[in-house]
Short mmCIF file of C-alpha atoms in Angstrom, two decimals:
data_model
loop_
_atom_site.label_atom_id
_atom_site.label_comp_id
_atom_site.label_asym_id
_atom_site.label_seq_id
_atom_site.Cartn_x
_atom_site.Cartn_y
_atom_site.Cartn_z
CA MET H 1370 -65.05 -6.99 34.38
CA ARG H 1371 -61.49 -6.56 33.11
CA LYS H 1372 -60.88 -3.69 35.53
CA MET H 1373 -62.12 -5.79 38.46
CA THR H 1374 -59.75 -8.63 37.52
CA LEU H 1375 -56.79 -6.24 37.28
CA LEU H 1376 -57.68 -4.71 40.66
CA LYS H 1377 -57.88 -8.13 42.27
CA ASN H 1378 -54.48 -9.09 40.88
CA CYS H 1379 -52.89 -5.89 42.17
CA LEU H 1380 -54.37 -6.41 45.63
CA ALA H 1381 -53.18 -10.03 45.66
CA LEU H 1382 -49.71 -8.92 44.55
CA ALA H 1383 -49.56 -6.27 47.27
CA ALA H 1384 -50.60 -8.80 49.88
CA MET H 1385 -47.95 -11.28 48.74
CA LEU H 1386 -45.24 -8.66 48.73
CA ALA H 1387 -46.24 -7.59 52.23
CA MET H 1388 -46.09 -11.21 53.42
CA GLY H 1389 -42.66 -11.57 51.83
CA LEU H 1390 -41.41 -8.47 53.58
CA ASN H 1391 -42.77 -9.61 56.95
CA ALA H 1392 -41.03 -12.98 56.51
CA ALA H 1393 -37.76 -11.32 55.51
CA ALA H 1394 -37.72 -8.79 58.33
CA GLN H 1395 -37.25 -10.61 61.62
CA ALA H 1396 -34.60 -8.53 63.33
CA GLU H 1397 -35.89 -5.03 62.56
CA ASP H 1398 -38.58 -3.24 60.50
CA PRO H 1399 -37.50 -2.69 56.87
CA VAL H 1400 -37.63 0.67 55.26
CA VAL H 1401 -39.65 0.15 52.07
CA GLU H 1402 -41.17 2.68 49.71
CA PRO H 1403 -44.93 2.00 49.67
CA ASP H 1404 -45.17 2.61 45.90
CA MET H 1405 -42.94 -0.40 45.26
CA LEU H 1406 -45.69 -2.73 46.45
CA TYR H 1407 -47.99 -1.67 43.59
CA VAL H 1408 -45.51 -1.63 40.72
CA PRO H 1409 -46.20 -4.48 38.23
CA LEU H 1410 -43.79 -7.37 38.32
CA VAL H 1411 -41.22 -7.26 35.48
CA TYR H 1412 -38.99 -10.23 34.68
CA ASP H 1413 -35.49 -8.93 33.91
CA ASN H 1414 -33.50 -12.22 33.82
CA ASP H 1415 -31.15 -10.95 36.51
CA ALA H 1416 -31.13 -12.43 39.99
CA HIS H 1417 -30.84 -9.63 42.51
CA GLN H 1418 -27.68 -9.46 44.61
CA PRO H 1419 -27.98 -7.48 47.85
CA ALA H 1420 -25.93 -4.32 47.92
CA ASN H 1421 -24.59 -4.98 51.40
CA GLY H 1422 -23.41 -8.50 50.58
CA HIS H 1423 -25.99 -10.30 52.83
CA ALA H 1424 -29.42 -11.45 51.84
CA LEU H 1425 -31.68 -10.82 54.82
CA ASN H 1426 -29.68 -9.52 57.74
CA GLY H 1427 -28.79 -6.04 58.72
CA GLN H 1428 -25.08 -6.64 59.12
CA ASN H 1429 -22.53 -4.97 56.89
CA ASN H 1430 -19.32 -6.42 55.52
CA GLY H 1431 -17.60 -3.09 54.98
CA LEU H 1432 -19.12 -2.06 51.65
CA TYR H 1433 -20.50 1.47 51.24
CA ARG H 1434 -19.30 2.60 54.65
CA LEU H 1435 -18.77 6.29 55.26
CA ASP H 1436 -16.29 7.89 57.61
CA ALA H 1437 -19.18 9.63 59.46
CA GLY H 1438 -22.47 8.16 60.68
CA ASP H 1439 -24.10 6.23 57.86
CA GLU H 1440 -27.16 4.73 59.51
CA TRP H 1441 -29.41 6.44 56.97
CA LEU H 1442 -27.44 4.94 54.07
CA GLN H 1443 -27.44 1.42 55.53
CA GLN H 1444 -31.17 1.69 56.20
CA ALA H 1445 -31.85 2.76 52.59
CA ILE H 1446 -29.70 -0.06 51.21
CA ALA H 1447 -31.41 -2.62 53.44
CA GLY H 1448 -34.82 -1.38 52.35
CA SER H 1449 -33.90 -1.60 48.66
CA ASP H 1450 -32.51 -5.10 49.07
CA ARG H 1451 -35.57 -6.38 50.89
CA THR H 1452 -37.89 -4.83 48.32
CA HIS H 1453 -36.13 -6.54 45.41
CA LEU H 1454 -35.92 -9.87 47.25
CA ALA H 1455 -39.60 -9.76 48.09
CA ARG H 1456 -40.50 -9.06 44.46
CA GLN H 1457 -38.24 -11.86 43.33
CA ARG H 1458 -39.91 -14.32 45.71
CA ALA H 1459 -43.31 -13.19 44.51
CA MET H 1460 -42.34 -13.88 40.87
CA ILE H 1461 -40.99 -17.34 41.75
CA ALA H 1462 -44.08 -18.31 43.73
CA ASN H 1463 -46.62 -16.83 41.31
CA PRO H 1464 -45.22 -16.55 37.79
CA GLN H 1465 -48.72 -15.96 36.41
CA LEU H 1466 -48.65 -12.48 38.00
CA VAL H 1467 -45.52 -11.44 36.06
CA ALA H 1468 -47.06 -9.02 33.58
CA TYR H 1469 -44.00 -7.94 31.58
CA ASN H 1470 -40.64 -9.14 30.33
CA ALA H 1471 -37.84 -6.53 30.31
CA GLY H 1472 -36.57 -7.78 26.95
CA ARG H 1473 -39.96 -7.31 25.28
CA LEU H 1474 -41.12 -4.01 26.72
CA PRO H 1475 -42.43 -1.53 24.12
CA GLU H 1476 -40.37 1.53 23.33
CA ALA H 1477 -41.07 4.66 25.29
CA PRO H 1478 -43.32 7.19 23.54
CA PRO H 1479 -41.51 10.02 21.78
CA GLU H 1480 -40.82 13.17 23.70
CA GLY H 1481 -43.61 15.68 23.26
CA VAL H 1482 -45.77 18.37 24.79
CA ILE H 1483 -49.11 17.53 26.49
CA PRO H 1484 -51.45 20.52 26.23
CA GLY H 1485 -54.83 20.38 28.00
CA ASP H 1486 -58.25 21.57 26.79
CA PRO H 1487 -60.48 22.37 29.86
CA HIS H 1488 -63.58 22.78 27.67
CA LYS H 1489 -63.31 19.27 26.24
CA ALA H 1490 -61.63 17.70 29.32
CA MET H 1491 -59.04 16.21 26.96
CA LEU H 1492 -55.26 15.91 26.92
CA THR H 1493 -53.38 15.59 23.63
CA ILE H 1494 -49.74 14.78 22.91
CA ALA H 1495 -48.13 17.09 20.39
CA PRO H 1496 -44.61 16.50 19.05
CA ALA H 1497 -41.99 18.73 20.56
CA GLN H 1498 -40.83 21.55 18.34
CA VAL H 1499 -37.09 21.36 17.79
CA VAL H 1500 -35.55 24.71 17.04
CA VAL H 1501 -32.30 24.44 15.12
CA GLU H 1502 -30.19 27.55 15.20
CA ASN H 1503 -28.31 28.64 12.12
CA VAL H 1504 -24.89 27.31 12.92
CA THR H 1505 -22.16 27.68 10.36
CA PRO H 1506 -20.42 24.29 9.92
CA PRO H 1507 -16.69 24.33 10.50
CA GLU H 1508 -14.57 24.62 7.42
CA ALA H 1509 -12.92 21.43 6.27
CA PRO H 1510 -9.14 21.49 6.64
CA ALA H 1511 -7.33 22.24 3.44
CA VAL H 1512 -5.79 19.16 1.84
CA PRO H 1513 -2.24 19.90 0.70
CA LEU H 1514 -1.68 19.40 -3.02
CA HIS H 1515 1.58 17.75 -4.01
CA ASN H 1516 3.00 18.55 -7.43
CA TRP H 1517 5.65 15.83 -7.55
CA LEU H 1518 5.58 12.13 -6.68
CA HIS H 1519 8.90 10.47 -5.84
CA VAL H 1520 9.60 6.74 -5.68
CA PHE H 1521 13.04 5.43 -4.72
CA ASN H 1522 14.30 1.89 -4.28
CA ALA H 1523 17.75 0.38 -3.90
CA SER H 1524 18.71 -3.28 -3.88
CA LEU H 1525 21.82 -5.40 -3.42
CA GLN H 1526 21.64 -8.85 -4.97
CA PHE H 1527 24.26 -11.57 -4.69
CA THR H 1528 24.98 -15.05 -6.02
CA GLN H 1529 27.56 -17.52 -4.76
CA ALA H 1530 28.76 -20.85 -6.10
CA TYR H 1531 31.29 -23.36 -4.74
CA ILE H 1532 32.51 -26.18 -7.00
CA SER H 1533 34.93 -28.84 -5.85
CA GLY H 1534 38.06 -29.41 -7.91
CA ASN H 1535 36.91 -32.88 -8.98
CA TRP H 1536 33.43 -31.83 -10.10
CA TYR H 1537 32.64 -33.94 -13.16
CA GLN H 1538 31.49 -30.95 -15.22
CA GLY H 1539 34.29 -28.66 -14.10
CA GLY H 1540 33.71 -25.02 -13.27
CA GLU H 1541 35.04 -22.31 -10.94
CA ASN H 1542 34.06 -20.91 -7.58
CA ASN H 1543 32.56 -17.46 -7.93
CA LEU H 1544 30.82 -14.73 -6.04
CA ALA H 1545 28.79 -12.04 -7.82
CA LEU H 1546 27.20 -8.85 -6.49
CA LEU H 1547 24.61 -6.76 -8.30
CA GLY H 1548 23.57 -3.37 -6.94
CA SER H 1549 20.83 -1.24 -8.43
CA VAL H 1550 19.33 2.17 -7.70
CA ASN H 1551 16.08 3.45 -9.20
CA TRP H 1552 14.51 6.87 -8.76
CA ASN H 1553 11.30 8.13 -10.34
CA CYS H 1554 10.10 11.73 -10.14
CA ASN H 1555 6.74 12.26 -11.84
CA LEU H 1556 4.37 15.20 -12.07
CA ASN H 1557 1.13 14.53 -10.20
CA THR H 1558 -1.53 14.14 -12.91
CA ASP H 1559 -4.33 14.53 -10.32
CA VAL H 1560 -3.16 18.10 -9.73
CA HIS H 1561 -2.10 18.80 -13.34
CA PRO H 1562 -4.43 16.62 -15.47
CA ASN H 1563 -3.36 18.17 -18.79
CA TRP H 1564 0.37 17.66 -18.32
CA LEU H 1565 2.64 14.64 -18.37
CA PHE H 1566 6.16 14.93 -17.01
CA ASN H 1567 7.89 11.66 -16.05
CA ASN H 1568 11.56 11.33 -15.11
CA ALA H 1569 13.38 8.09 -14.31
CA LEU H 1570 16.99 7.43 -13.35
CA SER H 1571 18.51 4.01 -12.84
CA TYR H 1572 21.99 2.58 -12.34
CA LYS H 1573 23.05 -1.06 -12.20
CA LEU H 1574 26.51 -2.29 -11.26
CA GLY H 1575 27.50 -5.95 -11.21
CA ILE H 1576 30.86 -7.32 -10.04
CA ALA H 1577 31.86 -10.99 -10.15
CA THR H 1578 35.00 -12.82 -9.10
CA THR H 1579 36.84 -14.67 -11.83
CA HIS H 1580 39.56 -17.30 -11.59
CA GLY H 1581 40.01 -17.63 -15.31
CA ASP H 1582 41.57 -14.16 -15.54
CA SER H 1583 45.21 -14.22 -14.47
CA ILE H 1584 45.46 -10.40 -14.51
CA ARG H 1585 42.37 -9.39 -12.52
CA LYS H 1586 40.54 -11.02 -9.60
CA TYR H 1587 37.14 -9.62 -10.54
CA MET H 1588 35.27 -8.54 -13.63
CA ILE H 1589 32.48 -6.05 -14.38
CA ASN H 1590 29.49 -7.92 -15.76
CA GLU H 1591 26.95 -5.06 -15.49
CA ASP H 1592 27.52 -1.30 -15.62
CA ASN H 1593 24.58 0.67 -16.97
CA PHE H 1594 23.43 4.22 -16.24
CA LEU H 1595 20.10 5.24 -17.81
CA PHE H 1596 18.12 8.49 -17.62
CA THR H 1597 14.79 9.01 -19.38
CA SER H 1598 12.43 11.99 -19.42
CA GLN H 1599 9.04 12.62 -21.03
CA LEU H 1600 7.22 15.95 -21.25
CA GLY H 1601 3.75 16.01 -22.74
CA TYR H 1602 0.54 18.01 -23.07
CA LYS H 1603 -2.81 16.22 -23.31
CA ALA H 1604 -4.26 15.83 -26.79
CA VAL H 1605 -7.23 13.49 -26.20
CA LYS H 1606 -8.03 11.07 -23.37
CA ASN H 1607 -4.75 9.22 -22.59
CA TRP H 1608 -2.76 10.62 -25.52
CA TYR H 1609 -0.25 13.48 -25.16
CA TYR H 1610 1.85 15.55 -27.53
CA SER H 1611 5.28 14.81 -26.14
CA ALA H 1612 9.02 15.29 -26.26
CA MET H 1613 11.28 12.45 -25.11
CA LEU H 1614 14.89 12.25 -23.99
CA GLN H 1615 17.07 9.25 -23.21
CA PHE H 1616 20.71 9.11 -22.15
CA THR H 1617 22.75 6.02 -21.32
CA THR H 1618 26.40 5.27 -20.53
CA GLN H 1619 28.64 3.42 -18.06
CA PHE H 1620 31.14 4.56 -15.43
CA LEU H 1621 33.85 1.90 -14.94
CA ASN H 1622 36.50 0.41 -17.22
CA ASN H 1623 36.01 -3.07 -18.57
CA TYR H 1624 38.56 -5.42 -20.18
CA LYS H 1625 38.73 -8.67 -22.08
CA VAL H 1626 39.70 -11.73 -20.04
CA ASN H 1627 43.49 -12.25 -19.68
CA THR H 1628 44.28 -9.11 -21.68
CA ARG H 1629 44.64 -5.40 -21.14
CA ASP H 1630 42.37 -4.60 -24.07
CA MET H 1631 39.77 -2.14 -22.86
CA THR H 1632 36.23 -2.80 -24.08
CA ALA H 1633 34.33 0.04 -22.39
CA ALA H 1634 34.88 3.04 -20.10
CA PHE H 1635 33.16 6.18 -18.85
CA LEU H 1636 31.30 7.81 -21.77
CA SER H 1637 32.69 5.10 -24.00
CA PRO H 1638 30.14 4.44 -25.21
CA ALA H 1639 27.45 7.01 -24.45
CA GLU H 1640 24.20 7.48 -26.35
CA LEU H 1641 21.71 10.36 -26.43
CA ASN H 1642 18.33 10.26 -28.12
CA ILE H 1643 15.79 13.09 -28.40
CA GLY H 1644 12.42 12.61 -30.08
CA LEU H 1645 9.13 14.41 -30.79
CA GLY H 1646 5.83 12.59 -31.14
CA MET H 1647 2.92 11.20 -29.11
CA THR H 1648 2.74 9.36 -25.79
CA TYR H 1649 -0.01 7.08 -24.52
CA ASN H 1650 -0.20 6.87 -20.73
CA TYR H 1651 -2.44 4.42 -18.83
CA LYS H 1652 -2.54 3.81 -15.09
CA LYS H 1653 -4.84 1.66 -12.98
CA ALA H 1654 -4.12 2.42 -9.33
CA ASP H 1655 -0.59 1.16 -8.57
CA ASP H 1656 -1.12 -2.35 -9.94
CA ARG H 1657 -0.94 -1.78 -13.69
CA MET H 1658 0.81 0.97 -15.65
CA PHE H 1659 1.54 1.17 -19.34
CA THR H 1660 3.32 3.90 -21.32
CA LEU H 1661 3.89 3.96 -25.10
CA ALA H 1662 5.97 6.76 -26.65
CA ILE H 1663 6.19 7.09 -30.44
CA ALA H 1664 8.58 9.62 -31.98
CA PRO H 1665 8.49 9.84 -35.80
CA ILE H 1666 11.20 12.49 -35.59
CA SER H 1667 14.18 11.41 -33.50
CA TYR H 1668 17.79 12.53 -33.18
CA ASN H 1669 20.39 9.95 -32.09
CA LEU H 1670 23.95 10.73 -30.99
CA LYS H 1671 26.54 8.04 -30.27
CA TYR H 1672 29.72 9.11 -28.49
CA CYS H 1673 33.02 7.42 -27.56
CA ARG H 1674 35.33 9.55 -25.43
CA ASN H 1675 38.34 7.18 -25.44
CA ILE H 1676 39.16 6.17 -29.00
CA THR H 1677 42.81 5.48 -28.16
CA ASP H 1678 42.19 2.34 -26.09
CA ILE H 1679 38.74 1.44 -27.41
CA ASN H 1680 37.70 0.69 -30.98
CA PRO H 1681 34.70 3.00 -31.70
CA THR H 1682 33.47 0.76 -34.51
CA ARG H 1683 32.20 -1.63 -31.81
CA PHE H 1684 29.50 0.96 -31.07
CA GLY H 1685 28.57 1.87 -34.64
CA ILE H 1686 30.92 4.89 -34.82
CA ASP H 1687 33.28 5.36 -37.74
CA ALA H 1688 36.95 4.55 -37.11
CA GLY H 1689 38.91 7.51 -35.72
CA LYS H 1690 35.72 9.43 -34.86
CA HIS H 1691 34.42 10.30 -31.40
CA CYS H 1692 30.76 10.59 -32.32
CA LYS H 1693 28.14 9.85 -34.91
CA SER H 1694 24.71 11.47 -35.21
CA THR H 1695 21.73 10.30 -37.20
CA VAL H 1696 18.08 11.22 -37.61
CA GLY H 1697 15.33 8.63 -37.63
CA SER H 1698 12.42 7.34 -35.55
CA ASN H 1699 12.07 5.56 -32.23
CA PHE H 1700 9.50 4.22 -29.84
CA GLU H 1701 9.57 3.07 -26.23
CA ALA H 1702 7.05 0.94 -24.32
CA LYS H 1703 7.03 0.45 -20.54
CA TRP H 1704 4.79 -1.97 -18.69
CA LEU H 1705 4.36 -2.62 -14.96
CA TRP H 1706 2.07 -5.32 -13.58
CA ARG H 1707 1.85 -6.11 -9.87
CA PHE H 1708 0.23 -9.55 -9.67
CA THR H 1709 0.22 -9.62 -5.85
CA PRO H 1710 1.77 -7.36 -3.21
CA ASN H 1711 4.89 -9.59 -3.36
CA VAL H 1712 5.13 -10.31 -7.10
CA MET H 1713 5.82 -7.59 -9.68
CA PHE H 1714 6.79 -7.73 -13.35
CA THR H 1715 8.26 -4.81 -15.31
CA SER H 1716 9.19 -4.65 -18.98
CA ARG H 1717 10.81 -2.04 -21.24
CA LEU H 1718 11.09 -2.21 -25.03
CA TYR H 1719 13.05 0.46 -26.90
CA MET H 1720 13.83 0.65 -30.63
CA PHE H 1721 15.52 3.19 -32.90
CA THR H 1722 16.09 3.21 -36.65
CA ASN H 1723 17.62 5.69 -39.05
CA TYR H 1724 16.16 3.62 -41.93
CA GLU H 1725 19.63 2.11 -42.58
CA TYR H 1726 20.04 0.05 -39.41
CA VAL H 1727 17.89 -0.94 -36.41
CA GLN H 1728 18.86 -1.21 -32.79
CA GLY H 1729 16.66 -2.21 -29.89
CA ASP H 1730 16.65 -3.24 -26.22
CA TRP H 1731 14.11 -5.43 -24.43
CA GLU H 1732 14.53 -5.61 -20.64
CA ASN H 1733 12.35 -7.73 -18.32
CA THR H 1734 12.47 -7.99 -14.53
CA LEU H 1735 10.47 -10.38 -12.33
CA ASP H 1736 10.62 -9.27 -8.69
CA LEU H 1737 9.60 -11.73 -5.93
CA SER H 1738 9.59 -10.08 -2.50
CA ILE H 1739 10.21 -12.20 0.59
CA GLY H 1740 9.04 -10.15 3.53
CA LYS H 1741 9.79 -6.45 3.59
CA TYR H 1742 13.51 -6.34 2.76
CA LEU H 1743 14.36 -9.61 0.98
CA THR H 1744 13.79 -10.10 -2.73
CA THR H 1745 14.59 -12.48 -5.56
CA GLN H 1746 14.98 -11.04 -9.06
CA LEU H 1747 15.15 -12.57 -12.52
CA TYR H 1748 16.51 -10.05 -15.05
CA THR H 1749 16.83 -10.60 -18.80
CA HIS H 1750 18.14 -8.18 -21.44
CA LEU H 1751 17.85 -8.92 -25.15
CA ARG H 1752 19.56 -6.50 -27.54
CA PHE H 1753 19.62 -6.21 -31.33
CA ASP H 1754 22.05 -3.84 -33.08
CA ARG H 1755 22.66 -3.81 -36.83
CA SER H 1756 25.15 -0.93 -36.53
CA ARG H 1757 27.79 -3.20 -34.96
CA THR H 1758 30.02 -5.82 -36.53
CA ARG H 1759 28.24 -9.11 -37.11
CA ASP H 1760 29.09 -11.95 -34.69
CA ASP H 1761 29.55 -15.48 -36.03
CA ASP H 1762 27.55 -17.13 -33.23
CA TRP H 1763 24.91 -14.54 -32.24
CA ASN H 1764 24.65 -12.59 -35.50
CA TYR H 1765 23.39 -9.12 -34.45
CA TRP H 1766 21.76 -10.36 -31.26
CA GLN H 1767 23.06 -10.02 -27.70
CA PHE H 1768 21.62 -11.53 -24.53
CA LYS H 1769 22.15 -11.24 -20.78
CA GLU H 1770 20.38 -13.03 -17.88
CA ILE H 1771 20.85 -12.60 -14.12
CA LEU H 1772 19.13 -14.52 -11.31
CA SER H 1773 19.86 -13.15 -7.85
CA LEU H 1774 18.76 -13.01 -4.21
CA GLY H 1775 19.33 -10.03 -1.97
CA VAL H 1776 17.98 -7.13 0.07
CA VAL H 1777 15.94 -4.18 -1.11
CA TYR H 1778 14.93 -0.81 0.37
CA ARG H 1779 12.03 1.25 -0.95
CA PHE H 1780 10.32 4.49 -0.01
CA ALA H 1781 8.04 7.06 -1.63
CA THR H 1782 7.71 10.81 -0.97
CA VAL H 1783 5.70 13.76 -2.26
CA ASN H 1784 6.37 17.47 -2.47
#
């Protein structure tokens, strides 16, 4: 019964398609493939557009025209257009005969082999046998290993103030510039996991105009050269047996206001410290880094090259002497925390004692980047030194603070 119903539907569909073609073809006989009349109707949600640009005429608007005779092509295009239009009309007039929807058609059966069995009059579908040849995969390109990681940044900060002569609090116009250069060269711990070798060099120079000094038009308010180095071999986890070196000095001459009394010069003072101990090194990506170096055995050398113009006792050196060496202990802690890509905080705490006096430095820098090249920095430096003469106001403490805005340039390299 089901087969008879399907046969009747196919015959009715063929008759309707034939009627549609006869109605569409008035000027000439269409060229239609007979098999198209018996293909089930499939709704594809796409209204057919004739290839030649006209619905039911044999004219051509210039599309698909060949340089030579193209009657055969135009006839094939016209036949295809009329076939699709006839099927479309049949679906509109008799939607109940639309058997399938293109968006819901089942997937095609997998590719296979159909062997036949004449004895059983049966065909079976066997999966195709895929033969994979032994192909050697290409070798992955070698990734270069870099032993050293370099980070360099330079900045130029400036501050400017204008104060009118009648300002109720008084004050002076001034312009200050602060330049800094930092270079870090560290051994790549990913390549050498058992070794630690960090080197850092920094130099800061600050110059400010001064109207209170009748002898000079500017003054040096910052002149600090610092080099540190750590060499270590892993002991356990993040701890290393290590040797540490630190050297600091300044380059330019500095004077007291309205006098020619020199307070500092190149290698006056200079300080060298060498220690042996343990170092703890922690790093979490590039956002947080912490290093703690403890040296129970430490050698400290203080040096003043110019003792003619500078009093060496200001640096903890005996009068008339160029240098003074002591043995004691020291430790240094460094911390870097990048809160966001534009906000970074760094801190350094250093202390040395020979068990008679204590001296220490605590430096903090808050760096706020504005875009790629602009930055605002807040720098504070707190120092304690019992080897120097006691001050009536600050005792053995010293303090410096600088707030500045300027430009910065950074880059990183490997080798």
